[in-house]
Short mmCIF file of C-alpha atoms and ligand atoms in Angstrom, two decimals:
data_model
loop_
_atom_site.label_atom_id
_atom_site.label_comp_id
_atom_site.label_asym_id
_atom_site.label_seq_id
_atom_site.Cartn_x
_atom_site.Cartn_y
_atom_site.Cartn_z
CA MET A 288 93.22 106.26 106.62
CA GLN A 289 92.59 106.21 102.89
CA THR A 290 95.15 108.07 100.81
CA TYR A 291 94.74 110.05 97.60
CA HIS A 292 97.43 111.84 95.67
CA THR A 293 95.36 115.04 95.50
CA PRO A 294 91.88 116.25 96.52
CA LEU A 295 90.94 116.17 92.82
CA ASP A 296 91.71 112.43 92.73
CA LEU A 297 89.24 111.95 95.58
CA VAL A 298 86.53 113.87 93.67
CA ARG A 299 87.27 111.80 90.54
CA GLU A 300 87.13 108.49 92.34
CA ARG A 301 83.97 108.94 94.37
CA SER A 302 82.24 112.34 94.44
CA PRO A 303 81.88 112.37 98.25
CA GLU A 304 78.43 113.15 99.62
CA ARG A 305 79.60 114.27 103.09
CA PRO A 306 82.37 116.78 103.94
CA VAL A 307 85.86 115.29 103.94
CA ALA A 308 88.83 116.44 106.02
CA LEU A 309 91.91 116.28 103.80
CA VAL A 310 94.97 115.82 106.00
CA ARG A 311 98.69 116.10 105.23
CA PRO A 312 100.84 114.50 107.94
CA GLY A 313 104.03 115.48 106.08
CA VAL A 314 103.12 119.14 106.54
CA VAL A 315 102.87 118.71 110.31
CA ALA A 316 106.24 116.95 110.26
CA VAL A 317 107.85 119.92 108.46
CA ALA A 318 106.42 122.40 110.97
CA ALA A 319 107.62 120.18 113.84
CA ARG A 320 111.09 120.11 112.28
CA TRP A 321 111.12 123.91 112.04
CA PHE A 322 110.36 124.35 115.74
CA GLN A 323 112.99 121.82 116.76
CA ASP A 324 115.66 123.38 114.54
CA SER A 325 114.85 127.03 115.18
CA PHE A 326 113.49 127.28 118.72
CA GLN A 327 116.25 127.00 121.31
CA GLY A 328 114.18 125.22 123.92
CA ASP A 329 111.49 122.60 124.51
CA VAL A 330 108.43 122.45 122.27
CA PHE A 331 105.09 121.41 123.81
CA TYR A 332 102.26 120.91 121.32
CA ALA A 333 99.00 122.54 122.55
CA VAL A 334 96.66 119.61 121.94
CA LYS A 335 93.46 121.68 121.79
CA ALA A 336 94.43 123.16 118.39
CA ASN A 337 93.86 119.75 116.81
CA PRO A 338 93.50 116.60 118.92
CA SER A 339 93.33 114.16 115.96
CA PRO A 340 95.23 110.95 116.69
CA TRP A 341 97.18 111.27 113.42
CA VAL A 342 98.46 114.70 114.57
CA ILE A 343 99.64 113.38 117.95
CA GLU A 344 101.30 110.39 116.29
CA THR A 345 102.96 112.44 113.55
CA LEU A 346 104.36 114.91 116.09
CA ALA A 347 105.72 112.14 118.30
CA GLN A 348 107.36 110.50 115.27
CA SER A 349 108.81 113.89 114.30
CA GLY A 350 110.47 114.38 117.68
CA VAL A 351 107.88 116.59 119.41
CA ASN A 352 107.42 114.47 122.53
CA SER A 353 106.00 117.07 124.88
CA PHE A 354 102.35 118.03 125.02
CA ASP A 355 100.40 120.89 126.58
CA VAL A 356 97.13 119.38 127.80
CA ALA A 357 94.11 121.00 129.43
CA SER A 358 91.87 118.10 130.51
CA VAL A 359 91.94 114.44 131.49
CA PRO A 360 90.55 113.33 128.10
CA GLU A 361 93.44 115.18 126.40
CA ILE A 362 95.87 113.42 128.75
CA GLU A 363 94.34 110.03 127.88
CA LEU A 364 94.51 110.84 124.20
CA VAL A 365 98.22 111.67 124.37
CA ALA A 366 98.93 108.65 126.59
CA GLN A 367 97.28 106.44 123.99
CA HIS A 368 98.82 107.90 120.83
CA ALA A 369 102.22 109.08 122.08
CA PRO A 370 102.99 106.75 124.98
CA GLY A 371 105.88 107.78 127.17
CA SER A 372 105.73 111.43 126.17
CA ARG A 373 105.93 114.32 128.64
CA MET A 374 102.77 116.24 129.46
CA ALA A 375 102.21 119.61 131.09
CA PHE A 376 98.74 120.35 132.51
CA MET A 377 98.62 124.02 131.53
CA HIS A 378 95.00 124.88 132.26
CA PRO A 379 95.15 127.31 135.21
CA VAL A 380 91.81 126.03 136.61
CA LYS A 381 91.48 122.28 137.16
CA SER A 382 89.28 120.05 139.28
CA ARG A 383 90.96 118.32 142.23
CA ARG A 384 90.07 115.00 140.69
CA ALA A 385 91.65 115.93 137.35
CA ILE A 386 94.85 117.01 139.13
CA ALA A 387 95.00 113.74 141.09
CA GLN A 388 94.32 111.61 138.01
CA ALA A 389 96.96 113.47 136.02
CA TYR A 390 99.57 113.05 138.75
CA PHE A 391 98.84 109.57 140.07
CA ASP A 392 97.52 107.78 136.97
CA HIS A 393 99.55 109.46 134.23
CA GLY A 394 102.70 110.75 135.88
CA VAL A 395 102.01 114.38 134.96
CA LYS A 396 104.24 116.57 137.13
CA THR A 397 103.90 119.99 135.50
CA PHE A 398 100.92 122.13 136.45
CA ALA A 399 100.00 125.73 135.64
CA LEU A 400 98.24 128.04 138.10
CA ASP A 401 97.31 131.69 138.37
CA THR A 402 95.96 131.93 141.96
CA HIS A 403 96.99 130.95 145.51
CA GLU A 404 93.82 128.86 145.68
CA GLU A 405 94.81 126.77 142.66
CA LEU A 406 98.31 126.30 144.10
CA GLN A 407 96.71 124.94 147.28
CA LYS A 408 94.47 122.62 145.24
CA ILE A 409 97.46 121.24 143.33
CA LEU A 410 99.44 120.61 146.52
CA GLU A 411 96.50 118.92 148.28
CA ALA A 412 95.34 116.83 145.31
CA THR A 413 98.86 115.46 144.77
CA GLY A 414 99.22 114.58 148.47
CA GLY A 415 101.87 117.22 149.06
CA ALA A 416 104.12 115.91 146.28
CA ASP A 417 107.65 117.33 146.28
CA ASP A 418 108.45 116.64 142.64
CA LEU A 419 106.11 119.13 140.98
CA SER A 420 107.01 121.67 138.31
CA LEU A 421 104.79 124.65 139.07
CA ILE A 422 104.27 127.19 136.32
CA VAL A 423 102.71 130.55 137.20
CA ARG A 424 100.63 131.92 134.36
CA LEU A 425 101.08 135.68 134.08
CA GLY A 426 98.55 138.04 132.55
CA VAL A 427 100.80 140.08 130.28
CA GLN A 428 99.78 143.02 128.13
CA ALA A 429 100.44 141.93 124.57
CA GLU A 430 99.68 143.63 121.30
CA GLY A 431 99.33 142.20 117.86
CA ALA A 432 97.28 139.06 118.43
CA SER A 433 94.13 138.31 116.48
CA TYR A 434 92.65 136.41 119.43
CA SER A 435 93.25 137.66 122.95
CA LEU A 436 93.93 134.96 125.53
CA SER A 437 94.72 137.18 128.50
CA GLY A 438 91.22 138.19 129.61
CA LYS A 439 90.37 134.88 131.23
CA PHE A 440 93.65 133.61 132.66
CA GLY A 441 96.84 134.99 134.11
CA VAL A 442 97.68 136.65 137.43
CA ASP A 443 97.82 140.47 137.39
CA MET A 444 101.32 141.84 137.31
CA TRP A 445 100.94 143.50 140.73
CA GLU A 446 99.76 140.25 142.34
CA ALA A 447 102.33 138.10 140.56
CA PRO A 448 105.29 138.54 142.96
CA SER A 449 103.49 137.03 145.96
CA LEU A 450 102.23 134.08 143.90
CA LEU A 451 105.71 133.51 142.44
CA LEU A 452 107.12 133.46 145.95
CA ALA A 453 104.48 130.99 147.15
CA ALA A 454 105.06 128.69 144.17
CA ARG A 455 108.82 128.89 144.69
CA ARG A 456 108.42 127.79 148.31
CA ALA A 457 105.99 125.02 147.40
CA THR A 458 108.32 122.95 145.23
CA GLN A 459 111.80 121.48 145.41
CA ASP A 460 111.62 120.95 141.68
CA ARG A 461 111.06 123.45 138.89
CA MET A 462 109.16 126.71 139.26
CA GLY A 463 108.51 128.81 136.22
CA VAL A 464 106.48 131.48 134.50
CA SER A 465 104.28 131.29 131.43
CA PHE A 466 102.07 133.61 129.45
CA HIS A 467 100.15 133.63 126.20
CA VAL A 468 100.49 136.64 123.92
CA GLY A 469 97.23 135.71 122.18
CA SER A 470 96.59 133.46 119.21
CA GLN A 471 97.65 134.33 115.65
CA CYS A 472 100.11 136.91 116.93
CA MET A 473 101.12 139.13 114.03
CA ARG A 474 103.95 140.94 115.87
CA PRO A 475 107.11 139.01 116.77
CA THR A 476 108.14 141.72 119.25
CA ALA A 477 105.07 140.90 121.39
CA TYR A 478 107.06 137.96 122.81
CA GLN A 479 110.05 140.07 123.78
CA ALA A 480 107.75 142.65 125.37
CA ALA A 481 105.90 139.97 127.34
CA MET A 482 109.19 138.50 128.52
CA ALA A 483 110.27 141.91 129.78
CA GLN A 484 107.05 142.11 131.83
CA ALA A 485 107.59 138.59 133.16
CA ASN A 486 111.12 139.58 134.11
CA ARG A 487 109.89 142.56 136.11
CA ALA A 488 107.60 140.28 138.12
CA ILE A 489 110.44 137.82 138.78
CA VAL A 490 112.82 140.56 139.90
CA ARG A 491 110.19 142.13 142.12
CA ALA A 492 109.47 138.77 143.73
CA GLY A 493 113.18 138.16 144.21
CA VAL A 494 112.89 134.54 143.03
CA MET A 495 114.83 132.42 140.58
CA VAL A 496 112.79 130.67 137.91
CA ASP A 497 113.75 127.39 136.26
CA VAL A 498 111.35 127.66 133.31
CA VAL A 499 110.29 130.49 131.02
CA ASP A 500 107.37 129.29 128.93
CA VAL A 501 106.42 131.70 126.14
CA GLY A 502 103.16 129.88 125.36
CA GLY A 503 101.57 129.71 121.93
CA GLY A 504 100.45 132.41 119.52
CA PHE A 505 102.77 131.57 116.62
CA PRO A 506 100.83 132.52 113.52
CA SER A 507 99.81 130.82 110.33
CA VAL A 508 99.05 132.53 107.05
CA TYR A 509 95.50 133.36 105.98
CA PRO A 510 94.13 135.73 103.35
CA GLY A 511 94.58 139.25 104.69
CA MET A 512 96.79 138.02 107.56
CA ILE A 513 100.28 137.54 106.29
CA PRO A 514 102.70 137.43 109.21
CA PRO A 515 106.42 138.19 109.20
CA ASP A 516 108.85 135.26 108.89
CA MET A 517 108.72 132.59 111.58
CA SER A 518 112.42 133.22 112.21
CA ASP A 519 111.53 136.74 113.42
CA TYR A 520 109.45 135.13 116.18
CA ALA A 521 112.29 132.87 117.25
CA ASP A 522 114.70 135.85 117.20
CA SER A 523 112.39 137.98 119.34
CA ILE A 524 112.04 135.18 121.91
CA HIS A 525 115.77 134.45 122.03
CA ARG A 526 116.51 138.15 122.49
CA GLY A 527 113.86 138.41 125.20
CA PHE A 528 115.29 135.37 126.99
CA ALA A 529 118.83 136.76 126.88
CA GLU A 530 117.59 139.92 128.61
CA MET A 531 115.93 138.06 131.51
CA ASN A 532 117.41 137.67 134.98
CA VAL A 533 117.48 133.88 134.95
CA HIS A 534 120.09 131.32 135.89
CA GLU A 535 122.29 129.34 133.56
CA ASP A 536 120.08 126.25 133.53
CA THR A 537 116.73 128.00 133.19
CA GLU A 538 114.76 126.22 130.48
CA LEU A 539 112.94 127.94 127.63
CA TRP A 540 109.64 126.34 126.61
CA CYS A 541 106.98 127.13 124.03
CA GLU A 542 103.47 125.74 123.43
CA PRO A 543 102.57 126.19 119.76
CA GLY A 544 99.16 124.95 118.65
CA ARG A 545 98.09 126.70 115.48
CA ALA A 546 101.50 126.97 113.80
CA LEU A 547 102.12 123.22 113.95
CA VAL A 548 98.82 122.16 112.39
CA ALA A 549 97.00 125.00 110.58
CA GLU A 550 98.42 124.31 107.12
CA SER A 551 97.96 120.57 107.29
CA THR A 552 94.22 120.24 106.78
CA SER A 553 91.61 121.44 104.34
CA ILE A 554 87.94 120.52 104.04
CA LEU A 555 86.25 119.35 100.88
CA THR A 556 82.66 120.59 100.92
CA LYS A 557 79.84 120.31 98.42
CA VAL A 558 77.58 123.09 97.19
CA GLU A 559 73.97 122.03 97.90
CA LEU A 560 72.38 125.20 96.53
CA ARG A 561 73.28 128.59 95.15
CA LYS A 562 71.19 131.74 95.79
CA ASN A 563 72.93 134.61 94.00
CA ASP A 564 76.12 135.23 95.96
CA ALA A 565 75.20 132.80 98.77
CA LEU A 566 76.42 129.21 98.59
CA TYR A 567 74.77 126.63 100.83
CA LEU A 568 77.48 124.09 101.72
CA ASN A 569 77.39 120.76 103.55
CA ASP A 570 79.81 122.07 106.21
CA GLY A 571 79.60 125.22 108.32
CA SER A 572 80.13 126.96 111.64
CA TYR A 573 79.04 123.91 113.65
CA GLY A 574 81.43 121.81 111.58
CA SER A 575 84.94 122.96 110.68
CA LEU A 576 84.19 126.61 109.91
CA PHE A 577 83.85 128.13 113.39
CA ASP A 578 86.44 130.85 112.72
CA ALA A 579 85.01 131.62 109.30
CA ALA A 580 81.67 132.37 110.99
CA HIS A 581 82.57 133.80 114.38
CA VAL A 582 85.68 135.81 113.57
CA LYS A 583 84.87 136.11 109.87
CA TRP A 584 88.17 134.81 108.57
CA PRO A 585 88.13 134.50 104.76
CA PHE A 586 89.89 131.16 104.33
CA PRO A 587 91.44 130.35 100.93
CA VAL A 588 89.34 128.24 98.55
CA LYS A 589 89.54 126.10 95.39
CA LEU A 590 86.75 124.80 93.16
CA PHE A 591 86.38 121.31 91.65
CA ARG A 592 83.63 120.39 89.20
CA GLY A 593 82.43 117.24 87.47
CA GLU A 594 82.40 113.53 88.10
CA GLY A 595 84.77 110.67 87.36
CA ASP A 596 87.65 111.36 85.01
CA ALA A 597 85.93 114.52 83.77
CA ALA A 598 86.25 116.22 87.18
CA GLN A 599 88.65 119.14 87.16
CA GLU A 600 89.76 122.21 89.04
CA VAL A 601 87.98 125.31 87.73
CA GLU A 602 89.64 128.73 87.82
CA GLY A 603 88.40 132.33 87.26
CA PRO A 604 86.90 134.72 86.44
CA LEU A 605 86.19 135.20 90.12
CA LYS A 606 83.42 136.72 92.19
CA PRO A 607 83.05 137.13 95.96
CA PHE A 608 80.70 134.63 97.63
CA ARG A 609 79.48 133.99 101.15
CA PHE A 610 78.69 130.59 102.61
CA TYR A 611 75.85 129.12 104.64
CA GLY A 612 76.34 125.87 106.54
CA PRO A 613 73.88 122.93 106.58
CA THR A 614 72.17 123.55 109.96
CA CYS A 615 68.92 125.48 110.40
CA ASP A 616 70.61 128.14 112.56
CA SER A 617 70.96 131.48 110.81
CA LEU A 618 74.23 132.02 112.73
CA ASP A 619 75.59 129.27 110.50
CA HIS A 620 76.86 131.91 108.08
CA MET A 621 80.40 132.58 106.85
CA PRO A 622 80.56 136.05 105.27
CA GLY A 623 83.97 135.59 103.59
CA PRO A 624 84.30 137.01 101.03
CA PHE A 625 85.35 133.78 99.35
CA TRP A 626 86.59 134.39 95.83
CA LEU A 627 85.34 131.64 93.53
CA PRO A 628 84.57 131.25 89.82
CA GLU A 629 81.46 133.24 89.03
CA ASP A 630 79.65 130.27 87.45
CA ILE A 631 79.87 128.08 90.57
CA GLN A 632 76.77 125.88 90.89
CA GLU A 633 75.03 123.14 92.84
CA GLY A 634 77.06 119.92 92.89
CA ASP A 635 80.44 121.70 92.70
CA TYR A 636 83.04 121.00 95.37
CA VAL A 637 84.74 123.78 97.33
CA GLU A 638 88.00 122.93 99.07
CA ILE A 639 88.55 125.30 102.00
CA GLY A 640 92.17 125.48 103.10
CA MET A 641 94.13 126.19 106.31
CA LEU A 642 91.63 124.54 108.68
CA GLY A 643 94.05 122.34 110.61
CA ALA A 644 93.99 124.55 113.71
CA TYR A 645 90.70 125.23 115.53
CA GLY A 646 88.85 124.04 112.42
CA VAL A 647 88.35 120.28 112.41
CA ALA A 648 88.82 120.42 116.21
CA MET A 649 85.60 122.41 116.66
CA ASN A 650 83.24 120.02 114.85
CA THR A 651 79.87 119.34 116.53
CA ARG A 652 76.94 117.03 115.75
CA PHE A 653 74.35 119.81 115.87
CA ASN A 654 71.25 119.21 113.75
CA GLY A 655 72.51 115.81 112.58
CA PHE A 656 75.49 117.16 110.64
CA GLY A 657 79.22 117.14 111.33
CA ASP A 658 79.94 113.55 110.45
CA ALA A 659 83.02 114.25 108.34
CA GLU A 660 85.33 111.57 107.05
CA THR A 661 89.12 111.94 107.05
CA VAL A 662 91.48 111.02 104.20
CA GLU A 663 95.15 111.66 103.63
CA VAL A 664 96.31 113.66 100.60
CA GLY A 665 99.77 114.45 99.29
CA ASP A 666 99.45 117.87 97.70
CA ALA A 667 100.86 121.13 99.09
CA PRO A 668 98.88 123.27 101.54
CA MET A 669 97.18 126.37 100.08
CA ALA A 670 99.59 128.62 101.98
CA SER A 671 102.63 128.03 104.15
CA MET A 672 104.85 129.66 106.77
CA PHE A 673 107.40 126.94 106.05
CA GLY A 674 107.88 127.34 102.29
CA LEU A 675 105.62 124.41 101.37
CA ALA A 676 102.87 125.96 99.28
CA GLY A 677 102.89 125.42 95.55
CA ARG A 678 101.07 128.67 94.96
CA ASN A 679 102.16 130.66 97.91
CA ILE A 680 100.07 133.55 99.17
CA ARG A 681 103.03 135.01 101.04
CA LEU A 682 104.35 138.35 99.85
CA PRO A 683 107.71 140.08 99.86
CA ARG A 684 108.44 141.58 103.25
CA GLU A 685 108.06 145.23 102.19
CA ARG A 686 104.54 144.58 100.96
CA GLN A 687 103.36 142.76 104.04
CA GLU A 688 102.54 145.85 106.09
CA GLU A 689 100.64 147.40 103.22
CA GLU A 690 98.78 144.19 102.51
CA ARG A 691 97.67 143.81 106.12
CA LYS A 692 96.01 147.21 106.03
CA VAL A 693 94.45 146.90 102.62
CA VAL A 694 93.21 143.40 102.05
CA ARG A 695 90.29 143.29 104.47
CA LEU A 696 89.09 146.75 103.55
CA SER A 697 89.01 146.81 99.79
CA ARG A 698 89.39 144.00 97.37
CA PRO A 699 89.95 144.67 93.70
CA LYS A 700 86.59 144.37 91.94
CA GLY A 701 86.44 141.53 89.45
CA ALA A 702 89.84 140.20 90.45
CA ALA A 703 90.55 137.34 88.11
CA GLY A 704 93.02 134.59 87.56
CA LYS A 705 95.20 132.78 90.00
CA LYS A 706 96.36 135.80 91.87
CA GLY A 707 92.91 137.08 92.78
CA ARG A 708 91.67 133.63 93.53
CA LYS A 709 94.24 132.95 96.16
CA ARG A 710 93.78 136.07 98.18
C1 LIG B 269 95.53 127.56 123.20
C2 LIG B 269 96.79 127.55 123.96
C3 LIG B 269 98.02 127.40 123.30
C4 LIG B 269 98.14 127.33 121.79
O1 LIG B 269 97.91 128.57 121.23
P1 LIG B 269 98.15 128.84 119.66
O2 LIG B 269 97.78 130.24 119.49
O3 LIG B 269 97.29 127.89 118.93
O4 LIG B 269 99.60 128.59 119.38
C5 LIG B 269 99.15 127.33 124.07
N1 LIG B 269 99.11 127.42 125.42
C6 LIG B 269 97.96 127.57 126.09
C7 LIG B 269 97.97 127.64 127.58
C8 LIG B 269 96.76 127.65 125.39
O5 LIG B 269 95.61 127.79 126.05
#
């Protein structure tokens, strides 16, 4: 991978024609360190958030050697880039062939399930193996997530006890529970509440569990979505765990995706045309901007202008813009608002930050676009949960609640300067 000190250096050296993913492995390493130091349990990286080889390799080098995978290609990816690491197949619905390949070809022993039928499939496809770790995915009621992940998977709380009992009887090895409070969870107490629900199911089933897996959902920071401190999440989980009826050796696991990678990557895009407040970019919803289009997240932005040594970062006065991507689909629209200098024009470069999770991972080749190149840069992310951002968009704790309510609804008109630009 080519390396540049900053995104501006890249613009100066070669005015890229196609979108460029700007990646910061050091930022992933810092997030990995935080989880290992602050989470009192095992950390599995949810590969789907960003399956780039450099991410897998950086995590493995940083001590995160466990991976939450959902398909055979993800298993092969991890086997190739983090050989010898532990994998958990946490998709509750798998083909028999995928289960067999995971178990026999890759030594995967941990499988999630949320039905009796899937339990039967796992037992049959592994030839009645007696060394399986079986994790029952519970459908908990959780509040505070920006993306719900409980509609599709998870056994109902009233059906959970019989499934827990069946899983307990099916393995000599570990049996456990997992849940997912939803992605970008803004409320730390959601974990403690979910653990209380999991505990009720365990007690009702009258089983002992060996694993409590609190899933993913750990947030990152985006304009208008400024979460409480990461330590509040760890505290809520540790409190929840202490209140559960589990044995002394029960293991605590988590499966962060977003929080480990979101900050690490930005995208450098080029303005192909401006029509009033609409900017037509060379990347869009079929590239790295899925969330900007489909859940309308207003990612943070920076503007670079000029060529060669004359290229520079341009700041204020700012105006709200919306983006269109390069495909012919009118759904390829990112409403923002994205606050950029009001004189932005064709040929300018817009760096869009915080796209390391579910951004670069979602890239398609639709309409002949999506062929983005990847380079490494050494500057700080645009925002950080881990104290890394040069110009941090985090706010003092007492203002967070207020900010959450206000930012999406009304933005100061004509906001100018650094402060407005970053929000
Ligand atoms: C997507 C997913 C995760 C990661 O979720 P984040 O919100 O990105 O942390 C973890 N576990 C499972 C089972 C998932 O499907």
